[in-house]
mmCIF file of C-alpha atoms in Angstrom:
data_model
loop_
_atom_site.group_PDB
_atom_site.id
_atom_site.type_symbol
_atom_site.label_atom_id
_atom_site.label_comp_id
_atom_site.label_asym_id
_atom_site.label_seq_id
_atom_site.Cartn_x
_atom_site.Cartn_y
_atom_site.Cartn_z
ATOM 1 C CA MET A 1 0.000 0.000 0.000
ATOM 2 C CA LYS A 2 2.830 2.344 0.924
ATOM 3 C CA ARG A 3 4.573 1.644 -2.380
ATOM 4 C CA ILE A 4 1.353 2.431 -4.284
ATOM 5 C CA LEU A 5 0.967 5.775 -2.478
ATOM 6 C CA ILE A 6 4.578 6.734 -3.241
ATOM 7 C CA THR A 7 4.066 5.848 -6.887
ATOM 8 C CA LEU A 8 0.870 7.905 -7.077
ATOM 9 C CA PHE A 9 2.581 10.849 -5.398
ATOM 10 C CA SER A 10 5.488 10.656 -7.855
ATOM 11 C CA LEU A 11 3.063 10.624 -10.764
ATOM 12 C CA VAL A 12 1.249 13.678 -9.414
ATOM 13 C CA VAL A 13 4.536 15.567 -8.970
ATOM 14 C CA PHE A 14 5.684 14.577 -12.448
ATOM 15 C CA TYR A 15 2.384 15.632 -13.997
ATOM 16 C CA THR A 16 2.491 18.952 -12.167
ATOM 17 C CA ASN A 17 6.031 19.666 -13.343
ATOM 18 C CA ALA A 18 5.229 18.559 -16.866
ATOM 19 C CA GLN A 19 2.172 20.798 -17.059
ATOM 20 C CA GLN A 20 3.646 24.101 -15.903
ATOM 21 C CA ILE A 21 1.101 26.710 -16.998
ATOM 22 C CA VAL A 22 2.099 30.378 -17.095
ATOM 23 C CA SER A 23 -0.054 33.432 -17.811
ATOM 24 C CA LEU A 24 0.964 36.814 -19.179
ATOM 25 C CA GLU A 25 0.100 38.464 -15.851
ATOM 26 C CA ASP A 26 2.357 35.939 -14.085
ATOM 27 C CA CYS A 27 5.241 37.047 -16.289
ATOM 28 C CA TYR A 28 4.570 40.725 -15.571
ATOM 29 C CA ALA A 29 4.439 40.089 -11.819
ATOM 30 C CA LEU A 30 7.576 37.919 -11.745
ATOM 31 C CA ALA A 31 9.605 40.415 -13.777
ATOM 32 C CA ASN A 32 8.423 43.310 -11.601
ATOM 33 C CA LYS A 33 9.290 41.422 -8.425
ATOM 34 C CA ASN A 34 12.585 39.771 -9.383
ATOM 35 C CA TYR A 35 14.191 42.207 -11.813
ATOM 36 C CA PRO A 36 17.372 43.657 -10.202
ATOM 37 C CA LEU A 37 16.166 47.205 -10.829
ATOM 38 C CA TYR A 38 13.197 46.615 -8.501
ATOM 39 C CA LYS A 39 15.558 46.467 -5.509
ATOM 40 C CA GLN A 40 16.410 50.130 -6.056
ATOM 41 C CA THR A 41 12.946 51.182 -4.841
ATOM 42 C CA GLU A 42 13.616 49.867 -1.344
ATOM 43 C CA MET A 43 17.230 51.092 -1.368
ATOM 44 C CA LEU A 44 16.133 54.601 -2.349
ATOM 45 C CA GLN A 45 13.618 54.609 0.506
ATOM 46 C CA GLN A 46 16.266 53.518 3.012
ATOM 47 C CA LYS A 47 18.687 56.133 1.644
ATOM 48 C CA SER A 48 15.997 58.798 2.095
ATOM 49 C CA VAL A 49 15.431 57.746 5.735
ATOM 50 C CA TYR A 50 19.135 58.169 6.498
ATOM 51 C CA GLU A 51 19.362 61.521 4.704
ATOM 52 C CA ILE A 52 16.269 62.911 6.447
ATOM 53 C CA ASP A 53 17.595 61.718 9.792
ATOM 54 C CA ALA A 54 20.871 63.518 9.043
ATOM 55 C CA LEU A 55 18.950 66.716 8.177
ATOM 56 C CA HIS A 56 17.053 66.652 11.487
ATOM 57 C CA LYS A 57 20.344 66.362 13.383
ATOM 58 C CA GLY A 58 20.697 70.044 12.501
ATOM 59 C CA LYS A 59 18.061 70.818 15.161
ATOM 60 C CA LEU A 60 20.285 69.341 17.884
ATOM 61 C CA PRO A 61 23.036 71.306 19.670
ATOM 62 C CA LYS A 62 26.378 71.407 17.896
ATOM 63 C CA ILE A 63 29.200 70.695 20.347
ATOM 64 C CA ASP A 64 32.864 71.345 19.501
ATOM 65 C CA LEU A 65 35.937 70.793 21.636
ATOM 66 C CA ASN A 66 38.816 73.089 20.653
ATOM 67 C CA ALA A 67 42.358 73.469 21.915
ATOM 68 C CA GLN A 68 45.252 75.636 20.790
ATOM 69 C CA ALA A 69 48.723 76.681 21.847
ATOM 70 C CA THR A 70 50.400 79.698 20.251
ATOM 71 C CA TYR A 71 53.563 81.712 20.420
ATOM 72 C CA GLN A 72 53.328 85.352 19.422
ATOM 73 C CA SER A 73 56.041 87.773 18.391
ATOM 74 C CA ASP A 74 54.363 90.464 20.463
ATOM 75 C CA VAL A 75 51.551 90.826 22.979
ATOM 76 C CA THR A 76 49.260 93.593 24.183
ATOM 77 C CA GLY A 77 50.863 95.666 26.895
ATOM 78 C CA LEU A 78 50.419 98.938 28.833
ATOM 79 C CA PRO A 79 52.539 101.948 27.867
ATOM 80 C CA ILE A 80 53.512 102.392 31.511
ATOM 81 C CA THR A 81 54.722 100.044 34.210
ATOM 82 C CA MET A 82 52.261 99.391 37.017
ATOM 83 C CA PRO A 83 52.781 97.440 40.212
ATOM 84 C CA ASN A 84 51.351 93.903 40.485
ATOM 85 C CA ILE A 85 50.759 93.757 36.739
ATOM 86 C CA THR A 86 53.049 91.543 34.715
ATOM 87 C CA PRO A 87 53.125 91.623 30.913
ATOM 88 C CA LEU A 88 51.379 88.799 29.015
ATOM 89 C CA ASN A 89 53.363 85.754 28.015
ATOM 90 C CA LYS A 90 54.114 85.367 24.349
ATOM 91 C CA ASP A 91 53.187 81.678 24.643
ATOM 92 C CA GLN A 92 49.447 81.329 25.199
ATOM 93 C CA TYR A 93 47.176 78.302 25.754
ATOM 94 C CA ARG A 94 43.438 77.785 25.461
ATOM 95 C CA ALA A 95 40.970 74.862 25.548
ATOM 96 C CA THR A 96 37.239 75.484 25.014
ATOM 97 C CA LEU A 97 33.973 73.633 24.783
ATOM 98 C CA ASP A 98 31.665 75.424 22.290
ATOM 99 C CA VAL A 99 27.931 74.759 22.075
ATOM 100 C CA ASN A 100 25.695 76.171 19.317
ATOM 101 C CA GLN A 101 21.939 75.657 19.284
ATOM 102 C CA LEU A 102 19.744 76.595 16.338
ATOM 103 C CA LEU A 103 16.715 78.555 17.520
ATOM 104 C CA TYR A 104 15.166 79.749 14.270
ATOM 105 C CA ASN A 105 15.939 79.399 10.572
ATOM 106 C CA GLY A 106 12.498 79.883 9.011
ATOM 107 C CA GLY A 107 11.765 76.146 8.738
ATOM 108 C CA MET A 108 14.760 75.474 6.479
ATOM 109 C CA ILE A 109 15.303 71.955 7.822
ATOM 110 C CA ASP A 110 11.655 70.980 7.420
ATOM 111 C CA THR A 111 11.580 72.367 3.870
ATOM 112 C CA ASN A 112 14.741 70.443 2.975
ATOM 113 C CA THR A 113 13.060 67.347 4.397
ATOM 114 C CA LYS A 114 10.093 67.909 2.069
ATOM 115 C CA LEU A 115 12.511 68.282 -0.835
ATOM 116 C CA LYS A 116 14.288 65.054 0.080
ATOM 117 C CA VAL A 117 10.946 63.190 0.205
ATOM 118 C CA ALA A 118 9.998 64.620 -3.204
ATOM 119 C CA GLN A 119 13.366 63.637 -4.675
ATOM 120 C CA THR A 120 12.970 60.082 -3.394
ATOM 121 C CA LYS A 121 9.465 59.764 -4.858
ATOM 122 C CA THR A 122 10.754 61.028 -8.209
ATOM 123 C CA GLN A 123 13.657 58.559 -8.210
ATOM 124 C CA GLN A 124 11.362 55.678 -7.238
ATOM 125 C CA GLN A 125 8.944 56.620 -10.005
ATOM 126 C CA GLN A 126 11.836 56.622 -12.487
ATOM 127 C CA VAL A 127 12.538 53.044 -11.406
ATOM 128 C CA GLU A 128 8.850 52.271 -11.988
ATOM 129 C CA VAL A 129 9.090 53.740 -15.502
ATOM 130 C CA ASN A 130 12.174 51.662 -16.294
ATOM 131 C CA LEU A 131 10.501 48.496 -15.008
ATOM 132 C CA TYR A 132 7.400 49.234 -17.074
ATOM 133 C CA GLN A 133 9.457 49.116 -20.281
ATOM 134 C CA ILE A 134 10.104 45.419 -19.643
ATOM 135 C CA LYS A 135 6.451 44.644 -20.403
ATOM 136 C CA ASN A 136 6.991 45.260 -24.122
ATOM 137 C CA LYS A 137 9.892 42.771 -24.171
ATOM 138 C CA ILE A 138 7.775 40.225 -22.312
ATOM 139 C CA ASN A 139 4.939 40.671 -24.814
ATOM 140 C CA GLN A 140 7.190 39.969 -27.796
ATOM 141 C CA LEU A 141 8.643 36.793 -26.292
ATOM 142 C CA TYR A 142 5.379 35.587 -24.761
ATOM 143 C CA PHE A 143 3.328 35.837 -27.954
ATOM 144 C CA SER A 144 6.149 34.408 -30.065
ATOM 145 C CA VAL A 145 6.015 31.296 -27.884
ATOM 146 C CA LEU A 146 2.221 31.275 -28.116
ATOM 147 C CA LEU A 147 2.436 31.312 -31.912
ATOM 148 C CA LEU A 148 4.872 28.396 -31.861
ATOM 149 C CA GLN A 149 2.472 26.467 -29.594
ATOM 150 C CA GLU A 150 -0.378 27.024 -32.033
ATOM 151 C CA ARG A 151 1.769 26.052 -35.025
ATOM 152 C CA LYS A 152 2.813 22.875 -33.246
ATOM 153 C CA ALA A 153 -0.796 21.948 -32.491
ATOM 154 C CA ILE A 154 -1.769 22.518 -36.136
ATOM 155 C CA LEU A 155 1.165 20.476 -37.434
ATOM 156 C CA ILE A 156 0.355 17.599 -35.091
ATOM 157 C CA SER A 157 -3.257 17.662 -36.259
ATOM 158 C CA LYS A 158 -2.097 17.635 -39.885
ATOM 159 C CA GLN A 159 0.335 14.823 -39.122
ATOM 160 C CA GLU A 160 -2.397 12.710 -37.529
ATOM 161 C CA GLN A 161 -4.625 13.174 -40.563
ATOM 162 C CA LEU A 162 -1.685 12.408 -42.844
ATOM 163 C CA ILE A 163 -0.782 9.197 -40.988
ATOM 164 C CA SER A 164 -4.390 8.077 -41.217
ATOM 165 C CA LYS A 165 -4.316 8.748 -44.959
ATOM 166 C CA ILE A 166 -0.999 6.871 -45.333
ATOM 167 C CA LYS A 167 -2.618 3.794 -43.804
ATOM 168 C CA GLU A 168 -5.485 4.041 -46.294
ATOM 169 C CA VAL A 169 -3.067 4.473 -49.216
ATOM 170 C CA LYS A 170 -1.026 1.486 -48.095
ATOM 171 C CA THR A 171 -4.159 -0.613 -48.205
ATOM 172 C CA GLY A 172 -5.000 0.753 -51.668
ATOM 173 C CA VAL A 173 -1.467 0.013 -52.903
ATOM 174 C CA LYS A 174 -1.682 -3.495 -51.482
ATOM 175 C CA PHE A 175 -4.808 -4.210 -53.482
ATOM 176 C CA GLY A 176 -3.553 -2.377 -56.583
ATOM 177 C CA ALA A 177 -6.113 0.402 -56.434
ATOM 178 C CA ILE A 178 -3.492 3.139 -55.876
ATOM 179 C CA LEU A 179 -0.032 3.573 -57.370
ATOM 180 C CA PRO A 180 2.892 2.850 -54.967
ATOM 181 C CA ALA A 181 4.369 6.316 -55.580
ATOM 182 C CA SER A 182 1.362 7.855 -53.797
ATOM 183 C CA GLU A 183 2.508 6.371 -50.494
ATOM 184 C CA GLN A 184 6.043 7.820 -50.893
ATOM 185 C CA VAL A 185 4.634 11.304 -51.565
ATOM 186 C CA LEU A 186 2.668 11.216 -48.307
ATOM 187 C CA GLU A 187 5.581 9.723 -46.346
ATOM 188 C CA ALA A 188 7.849 12.538 -47.597
ATOM 189 C CA GLU A 189 5.317 15.091 -46.377
ATOM 190 C CA ASN A 190 5.194 13.323 -42.999
ATOM 191 C CA LEU A 191 8.982 13.616 -42.703
ATOM 192 C CA LYS A 192 8.737 17.302 -43.582
ATOM 193 C CA ILE A 193 6.259 17.799 -40.736
ATOM 194 C CA ARG A 194 8.671 16.062 -38.356
ATOM 195 C CA GLN A 195 11.381 18.525 -39.394
ATOM 196 C CA GLN A 196 9.066 21.451 -38.767
ATOM 197 C CA LEU A 197 8.156 20.098 -35.316
ATOM 198 C CA ILE A 198 11.853 19.797 -34.460
ATOM 199 C CA GLU A 199 12.411 23.413 -35.522
ATOM 200 C CA ILE A 200 9.479 24.542 -33.396
ATOM 201 C CA GLN A 201 10.773 22.566 -30.419
ATOM 202 C CA PHE A 202 14.185 24.283 -30.497
ATOM 203 C CA ASP A 203 12.758 27.726 -31.298
ATOM 204 C CA LYS A 204 10.322 27.434 -28.401
ATOM 205 C CA LYS A 205 13.095 26.362 -26.035
ATOM 206 C CA ARG A 206 15.233 29.328 -27.079
ATOM 207 C CA MET A 207 12.416 31.822 -26.572
ATOM 208 C CA LEU A 208 11.354 30.249 -23.278
ATOM 209 C CA ASP A 209 14.960 30.516 -22.071
ATOM 210 C CA ASN A 210 14.960 34.215 -22.970
ATOM 211 C CA LEU A 211 11.605 34.742 -21.257
ATOM 212 C CA SER A 212 12.828 32.794 -18.222
ATOM 213 C CA THR A 213 15.864 35.067 -17.975
ATOM 214 C CA LEU A 214 13.657 38.145 -18.211
ATOM 215 C CA ILE A 215 11.232 37.073 -15.465
ATOM 216 C CA PHE A 216 13.847 35.301 -13.309
ATOM 217 C CA SER A 217 11.772 32.144 -13.102
ATOM 218 C CA PRO A 218 12.540 28.723 -14.612
ATOM 219 C CA LEU A 219 10.602 27.747 -17.736
ATOM 220 C CA ASP A 220 11.293 24.536 -19.627
ATOM 221 C CA GLU A 221 10.055 23.184 -22.943
ATOM 222 C CA ASN A 222 7.093 21.547 -21.167
ATOM 223 C CA SER A 223 5.837 24.944 -20.000
ATOM 224 C CA THR A 224 2.546 26.021 -21.538
ATOM 225 C CA LEU A 225 1.690 29.688 -21.948
ATOM 226 C CA GLN A 226 -1.959 30.632 -21.653
ATOM 227 C CA LYS A 227 -3.545 32.692 -24.366
ATOM 228 C CA PRO A 228 -4.738 35.861 -22.587
ATOM 229 C CA ASN A 229 -8.286 37.059 -22.977
ATOM 230 C CA ILE A 230 -7.798 40.828 -23.103
ATOM 231 C CA ALA A 231 -10.756 43.186 -23.259
ATOM 232 C CA THR A 232 -9.891 46.558 -24.766
ATOM 233 C CA ASP A 233 -11.589 49.803 -23.831
ATOM 234 C CA PHE A 234 -10.788 52.540 -26.331
ATOM 235 C CA THR A 235 -12.365 55.200 -24.095
ATOM 236 C CA LYS A 236 -9.938 54.896 -21.185
ATOM 237 C CA ASP A 237 -7.487 57.726 -20.558
ATOM 238 C CA THR A 238 -3.735 57.128 -20.623
ATOM 239 C CA ASN A 239 -2.353 56.066 -17.258
ATOM 240 C CA ARG A 240 1.334 55.597 -18.042
ATOM 241 C CA PRO A 241 3.861 55.815 -15.152
ATOM 242 C CA GLU A 242 5.775 58.443 -17.144
ATOM 243 C CA LEU A 243 2.931 60.907 -16.576
ATOM 244 C CA LYS A 244 3.213 60.554 -12.820
ATOM 245 C CA LEU A 245 6.982 61.000 -13.151
ATOM 246 C CA PHE A 246 6.492 64.335 -14.930
ATOM 247 C CA ASP A 247 4.119 65.481 -12.161
ATOM 248 C CA LEU A 248 6.562 64.458 -9.421
ATOM 249 C CA GLN A 249 9.390 66.300 -11.184
ATOM 250 C CA ASN A 250 7.305 69.494 -11.212
ATOM 251 C CA GLU A 251 6.415 68.991 -7.551
ATOM 252 C CA GLN A 252 10.110 68.654 -6.735
ATOM 253 C CA ILE A 253 10.844 71.918 -8.548
ATOM 254 C CA GLU A 254 8.146 73.770 -6.572
ATOM 255 C CA ILE A 255 9.647 72.593 -3.281
ATOM 256 C CA SER A 256 13.120 73.595 -4.539
ATOM 257 C CA LYS A 257 11.753 77.119 -4.963
ATOM 258 C CA GLU A 258 10.632 77.049 -1.308
ATOM 259 C CA VAL A 259 14.131 76.028 -0.252
ATOM 260 C CA ILE A 260 15.624 78.955 -2.176
ATOM 261 C CA SER A 261 13.195 81.355 -0.453
ATOM 262 C CA LYS A 262 14.260 80.030 2.953
ATOM 263 C CA ASN A 263 17.899 80.918 2.235
ATOM 264 C CA ASN A 264 17.149 84.599 2.846
ATOM 265 C CA VAL A 265 15.184 84.341 6.104
ATOM 266 C CA PRO A 266 16.844 85.430 9.388
ATOM 267 C CA LYS A 267 18.671 82.730 11.351
ATOM 268 C CA VAL A 268 19.025 82.861 15.136
ATOM 269 C CA ASN A 269 21.409 80.717 17.179
ATOM 270 C CA ALA A 270 22.171 80.486 20.870
ATOM 271 C CA PHE A 271 25.772 79.781 21.773
ATOM 272 C CA GLY A 272 27.833 79.085 24.823
ATOM 273 C CA GLN A 273 31.537 78.645 25.465
ATOM 274 C CA ALA A 274 33.358 77.313 28.500
ATOM 275 C CA GLY A 275 37.119 77.170 28.609
ATOM 276 C CA TYR A 276 40.410 77.098 30.437
ATOM 277 C CA GLY A 277 43.498 78.974 29.325
ATOM 278 C CA ASN A 278 46.202 81.489 29.784
ATOM 279 C CA PRO A 279 45.152 84.231 29.513
ATOM 280 C CA GLY A 280 41.447 83.933 30.165
ATOM 281 C CA LEU A 281 38.885 86.630 29.427
ATOM 282 C CA ASN A 282 40.786 88.999 31.703
ATOM 283 C CA MET A 283 43.728 89.907 29.523
ATOM 284 C CA LEU A 284 45.494 91.603 32.414
ATOM 285 C CA ASP A 285 45.638 88.418 34.484
ATOM 286 C CA ASN A 286 48.675 86.518 33.235
ATOM 287 C CA SER A 287 47.671 83.093 34.623
ATOM 288 C CA PHE A 288 45.590 80.024 33.769
ATOM 289 C CA GLN A 289 41.917 80.751 34.339
ATOM 290 C CA THR A 290 38.499 79.162 33.707
ATOM 291 C CA PHE A 291 35.933 81.207 31.817
ATOM 292 C CA TYR A 292 32.580 80.995 30.083
ATOM 293 C CA MET A 293 30.460 83.018 27.697
ATOM 294 C CA VAL A 294 26.809 82.710 26.545
ATOM 295 C CA GLY A 295 24.817 84.705 24.018
ATOM 296 C CA LEU A 296 22.595 84.932 20.973
ATOM 297 C CA LYS A 297 23.652 85.382 17.365
ATOM 298 C CA ALA A 298 21.468 86.462 14.456
ATOM 299 C CA ASN A 299 22.282 86.398 10.775
ATOM 300 C CA TRP A 300 20.198 87.821 7.954
ATOM 301 C CA ASN A 301 21.280 88.081 4.363
ATOM 302 C CA VAL A 302 19.224 91.118 3.424
ATOM 303 C CA PHE A 303 20.568 91.421 -0.123
ATOM 304 C CA ASP A 304 21.839 88.590 -2.317
ATOM 305 C CA TRP A 305 22.158 90.467 -5.609
ATOM 306 C CA ASN A 306 18.952 88.763 -6.924
ATOM 307 C CA LYS A 307 20.619 85.346 -6.722
ATOM 308 C CA SER A 308 17.441 83.724 -5.359
ATOM 309 C CA LYS A 309 15.311 85.346 -8.057
ATOM 310 C CA ILE A 310 17.615 84.087 -10.819
ATOM 311 C CA GLU A 311 17.670 80.568 -9.357
ATOM 312 C CA LYS A 312 13.860 80.519 -9.266
ATOM 313 C CA GLN A 313 13.709 81.702 -12.881
ATOM 314 C CA ALA A 314 16.020 78.845 -13.860
ATOM 315 C CA LEU A 315 13.711 76.396 -12.067
ATOM 316 C CA SER A 316 10.698 77.867 -13.867
ATOM 317 C CA ILE A 317 12.406 77.143 -17.177
ATOM 318 C CA SER A 318 12.995 73.572 -15.986
ATOM 319 C CA GLU A 319 9.253 73.325 -15.320
ATOM 320 C CA ASN A 320 8.544 74.472 -18.865
ATOM 321 C CA ILE A 321 10.988 71.888 -20.216
ATOM 322 C CA ILE A 322 9.215 69.129 -18.270
ATOM 323 C CA THR A 323 5.864 70.368 -19.597
ATOM 324 C CA THR A 324 7.111 70.131 -23.190
ATOM 325 C CA GLU A 325 8.529 66.649 -22.499
ATOM 326 C CA LYS A 326 5.146 65.568 -21.145
ATOM 327 C CA GLU A 327 3.323 66.997 -24.167
ATOM 328 C CA THR A 328 5.776 65.267 -26.527
ATOM 329 C CA PHE A 329 5.375 61.977 -24.707
ATOM 330 C CA LEU A 330 1.573 62.189 -24.883
ATOM 331 C CA LEU A 331 1.693 63.049 -28.584
ATOM 332 C CA ASN A 332 3.960 60.112 -29.461
ATOM 333 C CA ASN A 333 2.048 57.761 -27.203
ATOM 334 C CA ASN A 334 -1.290 58.773 -28.718
ATOM 335 C CA LEU A 335 0.100 58.081 -32.192
ATOM 336 C CA GLN A 336 1.185 54.604 -31.077
ATOM 337 C CA VAL A 337 -2.202 53.978 -29.471
ATOM 338 C CA GLN A 338 -4.004 55.019 -32.665
ATOM 339 C CA GLU A 339 -1.863 52.629 -34.709
ATOM 340 C CA MET A 340 -2.642 49.822 -32.282
ATOM 341 C CA GLU A 341 -6.359 50.569 -32.382
ATOM 342 C CA ASN A 342 -6.225 50.260 -36.179
ATOM 343 C CA GLU A 343 -4.212 47.035 -35.880
ATOM 344 C CA ILE A 344 -6.781 45.569 -33.488
ATOM 345 C CA LYS A 345 -9.719 46.489 -35.729
ATOM 346 C CA LYS A 346 -7.913 45.183 -38.813
ATOM 347 C CA SER A 347 -7.123 41.840 -37.154
ATOM 348 C CA GLU A 348 -10.715 41.493 -35.964
ATOM 349 C CA GLU A 349 -12.016 41.981 -39.516
ATOM 350 C CA ILE A 350 -9.510 39.533 -41.000
ATOM 351 C CA ILE A 351 -10.380 36.853 -38.426
ATOM 352 C CA LYS A 352 -14.042 37.047 -39.455
ATOM 353 C CA THR A 353 -13.177 35.581 -42.870
ATOM 354 C CA ASP A 354 -10.708 32.967 -41.590
ATOM 355 C CA SER A 355 -13.472 30.600 -40.463
ATOM 356 C CA GLU A 356 -15.183 30.869 -43.856
ATOM 357 C CA ILE A 357 -11.940 30.076 -45.681
ATOM 358 C CA ILE A 358 -11.326 27.057 -43.433
ATOM 359 C CA SER A 359 -14.869 25.742 -44.026
ATOM 360 C CA LEU A 360 -14.361 25.960 -47.781
ATOM 361 C CA ARG A 361 -10.940 24.317 -47.569
ATOM 362 C CA GLU A 362 -12.344 21.472 -45.433
ATOM 363 C CA TYR A 363 -15.016 20.838 -48.065
ATOM 364 C CA VAL A 364 -12.369 20.705 -50.811
ATOM 365 C CA VAL A 365 -10.166 18.317 -48.773
ATOM 366 C CA LYS A 366 -13.126 16.046 -48.098
ATOM 367 C CA SER A 367 -13.839 15.942 -51.840
ATOM 368 C CA SER A 368 -10.154 15.315 -52.641
ATOM 369 C CA ASP A 369 -10.067 12.540 -50.069
ATOM 370 C CA ALA A 370 -12.887 10.724 -51.858
ATOM 371 C CA GLN A 371 -11.244 11.291 -55.237
ATOM 372 C CA LEU A 372 -7.909 9.911 -53.988
ATOM 373 C CA ARG A 373 -9.648 6.882 -52.518
ATOM 374 C CA ASN A 374 -11.237 6.202 -55.931
ATOM 375 C CA GLY A 375 -8.006 6.857 -57.855
ATOM 376 C CA VAL A 376 -9.345 9.954 -59.589
ATOM 377 C CA ILE A 377 -6.487 12.207 -58.368
ATOM 378 C CA THR A 378 -2.942 11.562 -57.232
ATOM 379 C CA SER A 379 -1.683 11.872 -53.672
ATOM 380 C CA SER A 380 0.260 14.995 -54.727
ATOM 381 C CA GLU A 381 -2.963 16.715 -55.717
ATOM 382 C CA TYR A 382 -4.596 15.619 -52.468
ATOM 383 C CA LEU A 383 -1.574 16.855 -50.528
ATOM 384 C CA ILE A 384 -1.859 20.299 -52.120
ATOM 385 C CA GLU A 385 -5.428 20.684 -50.877
ATOM 386 C CA LEU A 386 -4.545 19.291 -47.425
ATOM 387 C CA THR A 387 -1.662 21.768 -47.148
ATOM 388 C CA ASN A 388 -3.948 24.607 -48.206
ATOM 389 C CA LEU A 389 -6.375 23.655 -45.441
ATOM 390 C CA TYR A 390 -3.734 23.661 -42.733
ATOM 391 C CA GLU A 391 -2.181 26.813 -44.138
ATOM 392 C CA ALA A 392 -5.586 28.461 -43.659
ATOM 393 C CA LYS A 393 -5.755 27.124 -40.087
ATOM 394 C CA LYS A 394 -2.226 28.390 -39.430
ATOM 395 C CA ASN A 395 -3.176 31.827 -40.774
ATOM 396 C CA GLN A 396 -6.207 31.882 -38.494
ATOM 397 C CA LYS A 397 -4.060 31.174 -35.431
ATOM 398 C CA LEU A 398 -1.499 33.722 -36.622
ATOM 399 C CA HIS A 399 -4.202 36.380 -36.911
ATOM 400 C CA GLU A 400 -5.563 35.473 -33.463
ATOM 401 C CA ILE A 401 -2.107 35.768 -31.885
ATOM 402 C CA GLN A 402 -1.495 39.049 -33.709
ATOM 403 C CA LEU A 403 -4.798 40.350 -32.346
ATOM 404 C CA ALA A 404 -3.930 39.247 -28.801
ATOM 405 C CA LEU A 405 -0.465 40.832 -29.096
ATOM 406 C CA ALA A 406 -1.963 44.077 -30.411
ATOM 407 C CA LYS A 407 -4.371 44.158 -27.469
ATOM 408 C CA ALA A 408 -1.580 43.457 -24.976
ATOM 409 C CA ASN A 409 0.608 46.188 -26.482
ATOM 410 C CA TYR A 410 -2.387 48.524 -26.465
ATOM 411 C CA GLN A 411 -2.904 47.898 -22.745
ATOM 412 C CA VAL A 412 0.775 48.530 -22.058
ATOM 413 C CA ASN A 413 0.804 51.772 -24.054
ATOM 414 C CA LYS A 414 -2.344 52.970 -22.265
ATOM 415 C CA GLY A 415 -0.809 52.137 -18.884
ATOM 416 C CA TYR A 416 -3.169 49.336 -17.781
#
């Protein structure tokens, strides 16, 4: 019993591995998750956290420990000699602990924090834009494999019908109703189909390997790609990630203007100094002394020669450049979308006639089959009609895949 269960389990595992089914959405998700570029989003966020934390350290007291020893060629002295007052030493020593505390800078640190957040969002959106471009590569590989799958299915169907016909011809040859050469013609066609199946097998493996590399997930020749059922809505607005990137770039520029404005606001600091040296604050006392000093310091750049105004004008031009880039992108994208809409409509119209062509070809093949069986036509003539039938079926599948690819590309170009 145990052996039977193990065998059944092995069969289930084998069947599961042999029937690996992958959808187009799976490929998108795997590429988005595993592509090396995706890691930058998290790294940029972590980098922003560190940089913002460093900015906020500016609100904490700044503490410096300083020490110096000097020898001077001359020192300050009195023009007259007074009792109990000795001249200063030319060698002087000082050690101080300086503390500076920012009290007011017009919100410069908070504004720089806003700018850093905006910069991070812009950089992350750029990563999103770069990742989005991979979808077009996935589409090309995915639908190329789909087309090979459909061609293989059609060839196998043709081969099965051909093998069945070869058996009939062999019987006819045996009883003298059909010429022996008819069998060789069909056998040659069967060998040709085998060659085509081998080509498809290797082409599919190559494309699956490329797709596997792109999505960072193993795909073997037994993998089956699902044909996506994509519904197109021509009324939807464009939702490409590039548009959000343009908006974030403009937002970053607006905050940069705020930062420039903050450069000219008054800045107030409190400071304190404690030290030990010779001389101390009393220059007339020529001995080592302790001392301290506290106070407030204000700084206000009241005139910067219009530097801030010029910098803002430069940023305004950058905004205009981004606006033109956005307009250009929308124009080019709309042209691509229009072409894809036409491609979709064209493929839909062509597919309508494919079924009619196949029906007519099936009728002709059925008639040729009866004629071959009765010796009215040769196997070569029958083979021509059979090939025409499967060529029509191949064209139908080709048109269906082209339609699905056009819809997928349309969705990508619209941003959905």
